[in-house]
Amino acid sequence: MCSSDLRHLVPGLKKALEYILYVAIATLIIQDIDSIAWITNYSGQIIQIIGLYFLCGVFIEFTDIILEDLVLKTDHLTDLQRQRRLTVIPLFKNILKYLTYFVGGILVLNLVGISPTPILAASGIISLAVGFGAQNLINDIVCGFFILFENYYLVGD
């Protein structure tokens, strides 16, 4: 591998270094300011939450890079195949981003000491009720996915 192959990793590594600096600075500052000295009792949890948030951001950056490399870096793509892939990539990126932050939110609840199990059960029941009430909306969403996957409309059309 030459250096030009690794050049696309630079933004992700820059973001990772930035997040590490933020966590280190927050760790040092919380202990030195007298007006927020009471927070030092919770500083371990706060630093873990900040670190988890930044770790989620770095994970999203690297998975976006990997996703683009896997999907777009094939040698023999026709224009139609490239448009198809450009249409579907943002969808996968958003699903991955929301899933990552959802898991991060559950981990934050665990760090704070709140059990996420009842919250997840209640949200499942509520989403089931909303799903029954919004069947037309869900039908439109499913039809939209079929439009994307059947290539009726692509990016650039």
PDB file of C-alpha atoms in Angstrom:
ATOM      1  CA  MET A   1       0.000   0.000   0.000  1.00  0.00           C
ATOM      2  CA  CYS A   2       1.314   3.380  -0.881  1.00  0.00           C
ATOM      3  CA  SER A   3       0.596   6.603   0.955  1.00  0.00           C
ATOM      4  CA  SER A   4      -2.088   7.651  -1.548  1.00  0.00           C
ATOM      5  CA  ASP A   5      -4.143   4.573  -0.556  1.00  0.00           C
ATOM      6  CA  LEU A   6      -4.179   5.713   3.075  1.00  0.00           C
ATOM      7  CA  ARG A   7      -4.896   9.362   2.311  1.00  0.00           C
ATOM      8  CA  HIS A   8      -8.674   8.876   2.677  1.00  0.00           C
ATOM      9  CA  LEU A   9      -8.143   7.801   6.326  1.00  0.00           C
ATOM     10  CA  VAL A  10      -6.701  11.186   7.328  1.00  0.00           C
ATOM     11  CA  PRO A  11     -10.060  12.880   8.153  1.00  0.00           C
ATOM     12  CA  GLY A  12     -11.056   9.981  10.418  1.00  0.00           C
ATOM     13  CA  LEU A  13      -7.694   9.957  12.189  1.00  0.00           C
ATOM     14  CA  LYS A  14      -7.855  13.734  12.592  1.00  0.00           C
ATOM     15  CA  LYS A  15     -11.306  13.430  14.188  1.00  0.00           C
ATOM     16  CA  ALA A  16     -10.074  10.641  16.503  1.00  0.00           C
ATOM     17  CA  LEU A  17      -7.136  12.778  17.668  1.00  0.00           C
ATOM     18  CA  GLU A  18      -9.456  15.744  18.199  1.00  0.00           C
ATOM     19  CA  TYR A  19     -11.778  13.638  20.359  1.00  0.00           C
ATOM     20  CA  ILE A  20      -8.887  12.283  22.420  1.00  0.00           C
ATOM     21  CA  LEU A  21      -7.755  15.860  23.107  1.00  0.00           C
ATOM     22  CA  TYR A  22     -11.270  16.892  24.168  1.00  0.00           C
ATOM     23  CA  VAL A  23     -11.517  14.033  26.642  1.00  0.00           C
ATOM     24  CA  ALA A  24      -8.058  14.754  28.067  1.00  0.00           C
ATOM     25  CA  ILE A  25      -8.795  18.472  28.453  1.00  0.00           C
ATOM     26  CA  ALA A  26     -12.181  17.803  30.079  1.00  0.00           C
ATOM     27  CA  THR A  27     -10.511  15.430  32.531  1.00  0.00           C
ATOM     28  CA  LEU A  28      -7.978  18.070  33.560  1.00  0.00           C
ATOM     29  CA  ILE A  29     -10.388  21.016  33.716  1.00  0.00           C
ATOM     30  CA  ILE A  30     -13.129  19.382  35.786  1.00  0.00           C
ATOM     31  CA  GLN A  31     -10.721  18.776  38.653  1.00  0.00           C
ATOM     32  CA  ASP A  32      -9.264  22.312  38.726  1.00  0.00           C
ATOM     33  CA  ILE A  33     -12.302  24.615  38.688  1.00  0.00           C
ATOM     34  CA  ASP A  34     -13.637  25.313  42.206  1.00  0.00           C
ATOM     35  CA  SER A  35     -17.182  26.331  41.196  1.00  0.00           C
ATOM     36  CA  ILE A  36     -17.797  22.933  39.632  1.00  0.00           C
ATOM     37  CA  ALA A  37     -15.740  20.924  42.107  1.00  0.00           C
ATOM     38  CA  TRP A  38     -18.871  19.027  43.177  1.00  0.00           C
ATOM     39  CA  ILE A  39     -18.901  17.476  39.711  1.00  0.00           C
ATOM     40  CA  THR A  40     -15.686  15.626  40.546  1.00  0.00           C
ATOM     41  CA  ASN A  41     -17.822  13.040  42.339  1.00  0.00           C
ATOM     42  CA  TYR A  42     -19.345  12.234  38.938  1.00  0.00           C
ATOM     43  CA  SER A  43     -16.297  13.046  36.806  1.00  0.00           C
ATOM     44  CA  GLY A  44     -15.618   9.399  36.001  1.00  0.00           C
ATOM     45  CA  GLN A  45     -19.099   8.949  34.570  1.00  0.00           C
ATOM     46  CA  ILE A  46     -18.985  12.289  32.738  1.00  0.00           C
ATOM     47  CA  ILE A  47     -15.657  11.474  31.129  1.00  0.00           C
ATOM     48  CA  GLN A  48     -16.939   8.028  30.122  1.00  0.00           C
ATOM     49  CA  ILE A  49     -20.048   9.575  28.541  1.00  0.00           C
ATOM     50  CA  ILE A  50     -17.980  12.160  26.645  1.00  0.00           C
ATOM     51  CA  GLY A  51     -15.569   9.452  25.538  1.00  0.00           C
ATOM     52  CA  LEU A  52     -18.436   7.227  24.415  1.00  0.00           C
ATOM     53  CA  TYR A  53     -19.961  10.063  22.382  1.00  0.00           C
ATOM     54  CA  PHE A  54     -16.646  10.761  20.692  1.00  0.00           C
ATOM     55  CA  LEU A  55     -16.022   7.044  20.140  1.00  0.00           C
ATOM     56  CA  CYS A  56     -19.392   6.822  18.373  1.00  0.00           C
ATOM     57  CA  GLY A  57     -18.374   9.749  16.160  1.00  0.00           C
ATOM     58  CA  VAL A  58     -15.065   8.116  15.250  1.00  0.00           C
ATOM     59  CA  PHE A  59     -16.822   4.800  14.574  1.00  0.00           C
ATOM     60  CA  ILE A  60     -19.255   6.556  12.222  1.00  0.00           C
ATOM     61  CA  GLU A  61     -16.390   8.322  10.394  1.00  0.00           C
ATOM     62  CA  PHE A  62     -14.489   5.092   9.808  1.00  0.00           C
ATOM     63  CA  THR A  63     -17.551   3.094   8.784  1.00  0.00           C
ATOM     64  CA  ASP A  64     -18.470   5.841   6.287  1.00  0.00           C
ATOM     65  CA  ILE A  65     -14.981   5.589   4.798  1.00  0.00           C
ATOM     66  CA  ILE A  66     -15.149   1.798   4.679  1.00  0.00           C
ATOM     67  CA  LEU A  67     -18.666   1.860   3.204  1.00  0.00           C
ATOM     68  CA  GLU A  68     -17.624   4.217   0.413  1.00  0.00           C
ATOM     69  CA  ASP A  69     -14.516   2.143  -0.270  1.00  0.00           C
ATOM     70  CA  LEU A  70     -16.454  -1.107  -0.452  1.00  0.00           C
ATOM     71  CA  VAL A  71     -19.290   0.232  -2.566  1.00  0.00           C
ATOM     72  CA  LEU A  72     -17.628   2.723  -4.908  1.00  0.00           C
ATOM     73  CA  LYS A  73     -14.072   1.457  -5.310  1.00  0.00           C
ATOM     74  CA  THR A  74     -14.790  -1.371  -7.735  1.00  0.00           C
ATOM     75  CA  ASP A  75     -12.994  -1.223 -11.055  1.00  0.00           C
ATOM     76  CA  HIS A  76     -15.696  -2.015 -13.590  1.00  0.00           C
ATOM     77  CA  LEU A  77     -18.721   0.128 -12.745  1.00  0.00           C
ATOM     78  CA  THR A  78     -21.087   1.358 -15.396  1.00  0.00           C
ATOM     79  CA  ASP A  79     -22.728   4.755 -14.976  1.00  0.00           C
ATOM     80  CA  LEU A  80     -26.028   3.087 -14.061  1.00  0.00           C
ATOM     81  CA  GLN A  81     -24.373   0.948 -11.372  1.00  0.00           C
ATOM     82  CA  ARG A  82     -22.549   3.982  -9.983  1.00  0.00           C
ATOM     83  CA  GLN A  83     -25.811   5.981  -9.819  1.00  0.00           C
ATOM     84  CA  ARG A  84     -27.514   3.061  -8.051  1.00  0.00           C
ATOM     85  CA  ARG A  85     -24.768   2.919  -5.483  1.00  0.00           C
ATOM     86  CA  LEU A  86     -24.755   6.690  -5.001  1.00  0.00           C
ATOM     87  CA  THR A  87     -28.495   6.490  -4.366  1.00  0.00           C
ATOM     88  CA  VAL A  88     -28.223   3.784  -1.692  1.00  0.00           C
ATOM     89  CA  ILE A  89     -25.054   4.943   0.131  1.00  0.00           C
ATOM     90  CA  PRO A  90     -26.682   7.864   2.048  1.00  0.00           C
ATOM     91  CA  LEU A  91     -29.455   5.519   3.178  1.00  0.00           C
ATOM     92  CA  PHE A  92     -26.956   3.037   4.628  1.00  0.00           C
ATOM     93  CA  LYS A  93     -24.905   5.838   6.207  1.00  0.00           C
ATOM     94  CA  ASN A  94     -27.942   7.275   7.977  1.00  0.00           C
ATOM     95  CA  ILE A  95     -29.113   3.878   9.206  1.00  0.00           C
ATOM     96  CA  LEU A  96     -25.633   3.163  10.538  1.00  0.00           C
ATOM     97  CA  LYS A  97     -25.392   6.591  12.206  1.00  0.00           C
ATOM     98  CA  TYR A  98     -28.763   6.286  13.947  1.00  0.00           C
ATOM     99  CA  LEU A  99     -28.048   2.729  15.040  1.00  0.00           C
ATOM    100  CA  THR A 100     -24.662   3.745  16.466  1.00  0.00           C
ATOM    101  CA  TYR A 101     -26.081   6.648  18.462  1.00  0.00           C
ATOM    102  CA  PHE A 102     -28.992   4.487  19.657  1.00  0.00           C
ATOM    103  CA  VAL A 103     -26.572   1.890  21.025  1.00  0.00           C
ATOM    104  CA  GLY A 104     -24.490   4.736  22.490  1.00  0.00           C
ATOM    105  CA  GLY A 105     -27.607   6.105  24.217  1.00  0.00           C
ATOM    106  CA  ILE A 106     -28.323   2.708  25.740  1.00  0.00           C
ATOM    107  CA  LEU A 107     -24.727   2.504  26.981  1.00  0.00           C
ATOM    108  CA  VAL A 108     -25.026   6.006  28.491  1.00  0.00           C
ATOM    109  CA  LEU A 109     -28.144   4.919  30.364  1.00  0.00           C
ATOM    110  CA  ASN A 110     -26.185   1.961  31.733  1.00  0.00           C
ATOM    111  CA  LEU A 111     -23.317   4.274  32.769  1.00  0.00           C
ATOM    112  CA  VAL A 112     -25.698   6.576  34.623  1.00  0.00           C
ATOM    113  CA  GLY A 113     -27.272   3.629  36.415  1.00  0.00           C
ATOM    114  CA  ILE A 114     -30.623   3.534  34.640  1.00  0.00           C
ATOM    115  CA  SER A 115     -31.721   0.162  33.331  1.00  0.00           C
ATOM    116  CA  PRO A 116     -32.681   0.588  29.658  1.00  0.00           C
ATOM    117  CA  THR A 117     -34.767  -2.604  29.572  1.00  0.00           C
ATOM    118  CA  PRO A 118     -38.100  -1.057  30.686  1.00  0.00           C
ATOM    119  CA  ILE A 119     -37.549   1.931  28.410  1.00  0.00           C
ATOM    120  CA  LEU A 120     -36.900  -0.335  25.427  1.00  0.00           C
ATOM    121  CA  ALA A 121     -39.961  -2.466  26.226  1.00  0.00           C
ATOM    122  CA  ALA A 122     -42.194   0.599  26.520  1.00  0.00           C
ATOM    123  CA  SER A 123     -40.832   2.095  23.300  1.00  0.00           C
ATOM    124  CA  GLY A 124     -41.460  -1.225  21.523  1.00  0.00           C
ATOM    125  CA  ILE A 125     -45.093  -1.218  22.604  1.00  0.00           C
ATOM    126  CA  ILE A 126     -45.516   2.434  21.652  1.00  0.00           C
ATOM    127  CA  SER A 127     -43.904   1.888  18.244  1.00  0.00           C
ATOM    128  CA  LEU A 128     -46.213  -1.063  17.640  1.00  0.00           C
ATOM    129  CA  ALA A 129     -49.253   1.127  18.406  1.00  0.00           C
ATOM    130  CA  VAL A 130     -47.942   3.932  16.195  1.00  0.00           C
ATOM    131  CA  GLY A 131     -47.222   1.370  13.458  1.00  0.00           C
ATOM    132  CA  PHE A 132     -50.821   0.193  13.469  1.00  0.00           C
ATOM    133  CA  GLY A 133     -52.052   3.783  13.442  1.00  0.00           C
ATOM    134  CA  ALA A 134     -49.733   4.861  10.640  1.00  0.00           C
ATOM    135  CA  GLN A 135     -50.080   1.965   8.225  1.00  0.00           C
ATOM    136  CA  ASN A 136     -50.397   4.295   5.239  1.00  0.00           C
ATOM    137  CA  LEU A 137     -47.155   6.045   6.168  1.00  0.00           C
ATOM    138  CA  ILE A 138     -45.344   2.728   6.567  1.00  0.00           C
ATOM    139  CA  ASN A 139     -46.779   1.571   3.243  1.00  0.00           C
ATOM    140  CA  ASP A 140     -45.406   4.740   1.592  1.00  0.00           C
ATOM    141  CA  ILE A 141     -41.981   4.153   3.147  1.00  0.00           C
ATOM    142  CA  VAL A 142     -41.878   0.557   1.922  1.00  0.00           C
ATOM    143  CA  CYS A 143     -42.976   1.677  -1.552  1.00  0.00           C
ATOM    144  CA  GLY A 144     -40.212   4.286  -1.465  1.00  0.00           C
ATOM    145  CA  PHE A 145     -37.645   1.597  -0.734  1.00  0.00           C
ATOM    146  CA  PHE A 146     -38.932  -0.428  -3.667  1.00  0.00           C
ATOM    147  CA  ILE A 147     -38.649   2.636  -5.900  1.00  0.00           C
ATOM    148  CA  LEU A 148     -35.015   3.010  -4.816  1.00  0.00           C
ATOM    149  CA  PHE A 149     -34.142  -0.644  -5.182  1.00  0.00           C
ATOM    150  CA  GLU A 150     -35.968  -1.089  -8.501  1.00  0.00           C
ATOM    151  CA  ASN A 151     -34.032   1.883  -9.920  1.00  0.00           C
ATOM    152  CA  TYR A 152     -36.985   4.028 -10.988  1.00  0.00           C
ATOM    153  CA  TYR A 153     -35.168   7.142  -9.750  1.00  0.00           C
ATOM    154  CA  LEU A 154     -31.446   7.542  -9.164  1.00  0.00           C
ATOM    155  CA  VAL A 155     -29.136  10.314  -8.024  1.00  0.00           C
ATOM    156  CA  GLY A 156     -28.703  12.690 -10.936  1.00  0.00           C
ATOM    157  CA  ASP A 157     -32.042  11.916 -12.643  1.00  0.00           C
TER     158      ASP A 157
END
